[in-house]
JSON list of C-alpha atoms in Angstrom, two decimals:
[
{"chain": "A", "resi": 253, "resn": "ASN", "atom": "CA", "xyz": [-0.05, 0.09, -0.28]},
{"chain": "A", "resi": 254, "resn": "GLY", "atom": "CA", "xyz": [3.07, 2.17, 0.03]},
{"chain": "A", "resi": 255, "resn": "PHE", "atom": "CA", "xyz": [3.96, 2.29, 3.62]},
{"chain": "A", "resi": 256, "resn": "ASP", "atom": "CA", "xyz": [4.41, -1.03, 4.32]},
{"chain": "A", "resi": 257, "resn": "ARG", "atom": "CA", "xyz": [8.23, -2.85, 3.76]},
{"chain": "A", "resi": 258, "resn": "THR", "atom": "CA", "xyz": [9.31, -4.67, 1.15]},
{"chain": "A", "resi": 259, "resn": "TRP", "atom": "CA", "xyz": [12.27, -6.56, -0.98]},
{"chain": "A", "resi": 260, "resn": "LEU", "atom": "CA", "xyz": [12.22, -5.70, -4.55]},
{"chain": "A", "resi": 261, "resn": "LYS", "atom": "CA", "xyz": [14.49, -7.62, -6.84]},
{"chain": "A", "resi": 262, "resn": "ASN", "atom": "CA", "xyz": [16.12, -5.33, -9.38]},
{"chain": "A", "resi": 263, "resn": "SER", "atom": "CA", "xyz": [18.61, -6.81, -11.87]},
{"chain": "A", "resi": 264, "resn": "HIS", "atom": "CA", "xyz": [20.26, -5.07, -15.31]},
{"chain": "A", "resi": 265, "resn": "PHE", "atom": "CA", "xyz": [22.37, -6.94, -17.61]},
{"chain": "A", "resi": 266, "resn": "MET", "atom": "CA", "xyz": [24.62, -4.95, -19.73]},
{"chain": "A", "resi": 267, "resn": "ILE", "atom": "CA", "xyz": [27.39, -5.44, -22.25]},
{"chain": "A", "resi": 268, "resn": "SER", "atom": "CA", "xyz": [29.64, -2.69, -23.08]},
{"chain": "A", "resi": 269, "resn": "MET", "atom": "CA", "xyz": [33.18, -1.94, -25.02]},
{"chain": "A", "resi": 270, "resn": "PRO", "atom": "CA", "xyz": [35.69, -0.20, -22.93]},
{"chain": "A", "resi": 271, "resn": "LEU", "atom": "CA", "xyz": [37.92, 2.77, -24.96]},
{"chain": "A", "resi": 272, "resn": "GLY", "atom": "CA", "xyz": [40.68, 3.88, -22.55]},
{"chain": "A", "resi": 273, "resn": "VAL", "atom": "CA", "xyz": [44.35, 4.75, -22.21]},
{"chain": "A", "resi": 274, "resn": "GLU", "atom": "CA", "xyz": [46.23, 2.92, -19.20]},
{"chain": "A", "resi": 275, "resn": "LEU", "atom": "CA", "xyz": [49.71, 4.61, -17.88]},
{"chain": "A", "resi": 276, "resn": "LYS", "atom": "CA", "xyz": [52.50, 2.67, -16.04]},
{"chain": "A", "resi": 277, "resn": "VAL", "atom": "CA", "xyz": [53.44, 4.89, -13.11]},
{"chain": "A", "resi": 278, "resn": "ILE", "atom": "CA", "xyz": [56.43, 3.25, -11.73]},
{"chain": "A", "resi": 279, "resn": "GLY", "atom": "CA", "xyz": [57.94, -0.06, -12.23]},
{"chain": "A", "resi": 280, "resn": "ASN", "atom": "CA", "xyz": [60.35, -2.59, -13.33]},
{"chain": "A", "resi": 281, "resn": "LYS", "atom": "CA", "xyz": [59.95, -5.97, -15.47]},
{"chain": "A", "resi": 282, "resn": "ARG", "atom": "CA", "xyz": [58.28, -7.89, -12.82]},
{"chain": "A", "resi": 283, "resn": "ILE", "atom": "CA", "xyz": [56.16, -5.08, -11.01]},
{"chain": "A", "resi": 284, "resn": "ASN", "atom": "CA", "xyz": [54.18, -2.30, -12.38]},
{"chain": "A", "resi": 285, "resn": "PHE", "atom": "CA", "xyz": [51.78, 0.18, -10.58]},
{"chain": "A", "resi": 286, "resn": "ASN", "atom": "CA", "xyz": [49.56, 1.10, -13.16]},
{"chain": "A", "resi": 287, "resn": "ILE", "atom": "CA", "xyz": [46.59, 3.96, -13.47]},
{"chain": "A", "resi": 288, "resn": "ALA", "atom": "CA", "xyz": [43.52, 3.70, -16.29]},
{"chain": "A", "resi": 289, "resn": "SER", "atom": "CA", "xyz": [40.95, 5.69, -17.52]},
{"chain": "A", "resi": 290, "resn": "THR", "atom": "CA", "xyz": [37.94, 4.10, -19.76]},
{"chain": "A", "resi": 291, "resn": "ILE", "atom": "CA", "xyz": [34.95, 5.65, -21.41]},
{"chain": "A", "resi": 292, "resn": "GLN", "atom": "CA", "xyz": [32.07, 2.60, -22.17]},
{"chain": "A", "resi": 293, "resn": "PRO", "atom": "CA", "xyz": [29.81, 2.70, -24.66]},
{"chain": "A", "resi": 294, "resn": "THR", "atom": "CA", "xyz": [26.90, 0.45, -23.08]},
{"chain": "A", "resi": 295, "resn": "TYR", "atom": "CA", "xyz": [23.97, -1.77, -24.39]},
{"chain": "A", "resi": 296, "resn": "VAL", "atom": "CA", "xyz": [21.06, -2.49, -21.93]},
{"chain": "A", "resi": 297, "resn": "ILE", "atom": "CA", "xyz": [20.29, -6.55, -22.75]},
{"chain": "A", "resi": 298, "resn": "ASN", "atom": "CA", "xyz": [18.17, -7.27, -19.98]},
{"chain": "A", "resi": 299, "resn": "ASN", "atom": "CA", "xyz": [16.27, -4.85, -17.30]},
{"chain": "A", "resi": 300, "resn": "GLN", "atom": "CA", "xyz": [14.17, -6.49, -14.86]},
{"chain": "A", "resi": 301, "resn": "ALA", "atom": "CA", "xyz": [14.19, -3.31, -12.18]},
{"chain": "A", "resi": 302, "resn": "TYR", "atom": "CA", "xyz": [11.18, -1.44, -10.58]},
{"chain": "A", "resi": 303, "resn": "LEU", "atom": "CA", "xyz": [10.91, 2.18, -11.04]},
{"chain": "A", "resi": 304, "resn": "VAL", "atom": "CA", "xyz": [9.62, 4.60, -8.23]},
{"chain": "A", "resi": 305, "resn": "SER", "atom": "CA", "xyz": [6.43, 6.51, -8.55]},
{"chain": "A", "resi": 306, "resn": "THR", "atom": "CA", "xyz": [7.06, 10.34, -8.35]},
{"chain": "A", "resi": 307, "resn": "ASN", "atom": "CA", "xyz": [5.49, 10.32, -4.81]},
{"chain": "A", "resi": 308, "resn": "LEU", "atom": "CA", "xyz": [8.27, 7.78, -3.78]},
{"chain": "A", "resi": 309, "resn": "LYS", "atom": "CA", "xyz": [5.48, 5.69, -2.20]},
{"chain": "A", "resi": 310, "resn": "ASN", "atom": "CA", "xyz": [4.91, 3.09, -5.33]},
{"chain": "A", "resi": 311, "resn": "TYR", "atom": "CA", "xyz": [7.01, 0.71, -7.53]},
{"chain": "A", "resi": 312, "resn": "ALA", "atom": "CA", "xyz": [6.05, -0.46, -11.07]},
{"chain": "A", "resi": 313, "resn": "GLN", "atom": "CA", "xyz": [8.14, -2.20, -13.76]},
{"chain": "A", "resi": 314, "resn": "GLU", "atom": "CA", "xyz": [7.73, 0.09, -16.87]},
{"chain": "A", "resi": 315, "resn": "PRO", "atom": "CA", "xyz": [10.44, -1.20, -19.42]},
{"chain": "A", "resi": 316, "resn": "SER", "atom": "CA", "xyz": [9.57, 1.68, -22.00]},
{"chain": "A", "resi": 317, "resn": "LEU", "atom": "CA", "xyz": [11.22, 3.93, -19.49]},
{"chain": "A", "resi": 318, "resn": "TYR", "atom": "CA", "xyz": [14.74, 3.02, -19.45]},
{"chain": "A", "resi": 319, "resn": "ARG", "atom": "CA", "xyz": [17.54, 3.74, -21.76]},
{"chain": "A", "resi": 320, "resn": "LYS", "atom": "CA", "xyz": [18.95, 0.68, -24.10]},
{"chain": "A", "resi": 321, "resn": "TRP", "atom": "CA", "xyz": [21.90, 2.53, -24.73]},
{"chain": "A", "resi": 322, "resn": "ASN", "atom": "CA", "xyz": [24.22, 4.35, -22.00]},
{"chain": "A", "resi": 323, "resn": "ILE", "atom": "CA", "xyz": [27.79, 5.97, -21.22]},
{"chain": "A", "resi": 324, "resn": "ASN", "atom": "CA", "xyz": [29.74, 4.89, -18.40]},
{"chain": "A", "resi": 325, "resn": "THR", "atom": "CA", "xyz": [33.27, 5.69, -17.28]},
{"chain": "A", "resi": 326, "resn": "GLY", "atom": "CA", "xyz": [35.97, 3.96, -15.55]},
{"chain": "A", "resi": 327, "resn": "ALA", "atom": "CA", "xyz": [39.00, 4.48, -13.43]},
{"chain": "A", "resi": 328, "resn": "GLU", "atom": "CA", "xyz": [41.34, 2.39, -12.04]},
{"chain": "A", "resi": 329, "resn": "ALA", "atom": "CA", "xyz": [44.71, 1.80, -10.31]},
{"chain": "A", "resi": 330, "resn": "PHE", "atom": "CA", "xyz": [46.52, -1.54, -10.36]},
{"chain": "A", "resi": 331, "resn": "LEU", "atom": "CA", "xyz": [49.70, -3.68, -9.61]},
{"chain": "A", "resi": 332, "resn": "SER", "atom": "CA", "xyz": [50.57, -5.79, -12.56]},
{"chain": "A", "resi": 333, "resn": "ILE", "atom": "CA", "xyz": [52.72, -8.48, -11.29]},
{"chain": "A", "resi": 334, "resn": "ASN", "atom": "CA", "xyz": [54.44, -10.55, -13.80]},
{"chain": "A", "resi": 335, "resn": "THR", "atom": "CA", "xyz": [55.49, -14.34, -12.82]},
{"chain": "A", "resi": 336, "resn": "GLY", "atom": "CA", "xyz": [56.75, -15.42, -15.90]},
{"chain": "A", "resi": 337, "resn": "SER", "atom": "CA", "xyz": [54.01, -16.55, -18.37]},
{"chain": "A", "resi": 338, "resn": "VAL", "atom": "CA", "xyz": [51.17, -15.38, -16.53]},
{"chain": "A", "resi": 339, "resn": "ASN", "atom": "CA", "xyz": [50.93, -11.72, -15.69]},
{"chain": "A", "resi": 340, "resn": "TRP", "atom": "CA", "xyz": [48.66, -10.95, -12.19]},
{"chain": "A", "resi": 341, "resn": "VAL", "atom": "CA", "xyz": [46.58, -7.97, -12.25]},
{"chain": "A", "resi": 342, "resn": "LEU", "atom": "CA", "xyz": [45.18, -6.73, -8.81]},
{"chain": "A", "resi": 343, "resn": "GLY", "atom": "CA", "xyz": [43.52, -2.97, -7.93]},
{"chain": "A", "resi": 344, "resn": "PRO", "atom": "CA", "xyz": [40.68, -1.01, -6.79]},
{"chain": "A", "resi": 345, "resn": "GLN", "atom": "CA", "xyz": [38.39, 0.06, -9.95]},
{"chain": "A", "resi": 346, "resn": "PHE", "atom": "CA", "xyz": [35.36, 2.58, -10.25]},
{"chain": "A", "resi": 347, "resn": "ARG", "atom": "CA", "xyz": [32.71, 2.88, -12.96]},
{"chain": "A", "resi": 348, "resn": "TYR", "atom": "CA", "xyz": [30.14, 5.64, -13.21]},
{"chain": "A", "resi": 349, "resn": "GLN", "atom": "CA", "xyz": [26.91, 5.81, -15.05]},
{"chain": "A", "resi": 350, "resn": "ILE", "atom": "CA", "xyz": [27.18, 9.18, -17.04]},
{"chain": "A", "resi": 351, "resn": "LEU", "atom": "CA", "xyz": [23.46, 9.34, -18.54]},
{"chain": "A", "resi": 352, "resn": "SER", "atom": "CA", "xyz": [20.54, 8.44, -16.11]},
{"chain": "A", "resi": 353, "resn": "SER", "atom": "CA", "xyz": [18.90, 4.37, -16.62]},
{"chain": "A", "resi": 354, "resn": "TYR", "atom": "CA", "xyz": [15.62, 5.77, -17.33]},
{"chain": "A", "resi": 355, "resn": "LYS", "atom": "CA", "xyz": [14.65, 8.08, -20.65]},
{"chain": "A", "resi": 356, "resn": "ASP", "atom": "CA", "xyz": [14.41, 11.99, -20.07]},
{"chain": "A", "resi": 357, "resn": "LYS", "atom": "CA", "xyz": [10.66, 11.60, -19.52]},
{"chain": "A", "resi": 358, "resn": "TYR", "atom": "CA", "xyz": [10.99, 9.77, -16.45]},
{"chain": "A", "resi": 359, "resn": "PRO", "atom": "CA", "xyz": [11.47, 12.68, -13.85]},
{"chain": "A", "resi": 360, "resn": "ILE", "atom": "CA", "xyz": [13.51, 10.70, -11.23]},
{"chain": "A", "resi": 361, "resn": "LYS", "atom": "CA", "xyz": [17.23, 10.25, -12.10]},
{"chain": "A", "resi": 362, "resn": "GLU", "atom": "CA", "xyz": [19.38, 7.85, -11.52]},
{"chain": "A", "resi": 363, "resn": "ASN", "atom": "CA", "xyz": [23.09, 7.31, -12.36]},
{"chain": "A", "resi": 364, "resn": "LEU", "atom": "CA", "xyz": [24.91, 4.08, -11.58]},
{"chain": "A", "resi": 365, "resn": "LEU", "atom": "CA", "xyz": [28.01, 3.84, -9.43]},
{"chain": "A", "resi": 366, "resn": "ASP", "atom": "CA", "xyz": [30.00, 0.29, -9.19]},
{"chain": "A", "resi": 367, "resn": "TYR", "atom": "CA", "xyz": [33.26, 0.13, -7.30]},
{"chain": "A", "resi": 368, "resn": "GLY", "atom": "CA", "xyz": [34.93, -3.04, -6.62]},
{"chain": "A", "resi": 369, "resn": "PHE", "atom": "CA", "xyz": [38.68, -4.67, -6.78]},
{"chain": "A", "resi": 370, "resn": "LYS", "atom": "CA", "xyz": [39.43, -6.27, -9.89]},
{"chain": "A", "resi": 371, "resn": "ILE", "atom": "CA", "xyz": [41.79, -9.61, -9.95]},
{"chain": "A", "resi": 372, "resn": "GLY", "atom": "CA", "xyz": [42.75, -10.74, -13.37]},
{"chain": "A", "resi": 373, "resn": "VAL", "atom": "CA", "xyz": [44.73, -13.37, -14.75]},
{"chain": "A", "resi": 374, "resn": "ASN", "atom": "CA", "xyz": [46.83, -12.70, -18.33]},
{"chain": "A", "resi": 375, "resn": "LYS", "atom": "CA", "xyz": [48.42, -15.40, -20.40]},
{"chain": "A", "resi": 376, "resn": "THR", "atom": "CA", "xyz": [50.12, -15.06, -23.15]},
{"chain": "A", "resi": 377, "resn": "LEU", "atom": "CA", "xyz": [49.46, -17.93, -25.81]},
{"chain": "A", "resi": 378, "resn": "LYS", "atom": "CA", "xyz": [52.59, -19.02, -27.95]}
]
């Protein structure tokens, strides 16, 4: 009824193509400290999220109000550790959605913010 607590399950499935730059700040052949920045055109494959009403009391699913295309930016700082044929990448990441998740005709704005810790393994195939 708009005044009781409830749990809603929101999910977004997206695909993006990061385009960016990476800069080696300091390091040697074995260990490097790098920073990177990206811009990421993003397509929403599936969106099963609820919208809150403008009076902030009710929720509804209305897929037509969500953007299919968006733009994200990313920033990260990480250690790159070379252990022979394997290169480990470890460090924090930050990602921010430039445009609101919703189309302009919906009055409430939402810009997603993600942060986490990146753990990666690169192996060169010869």
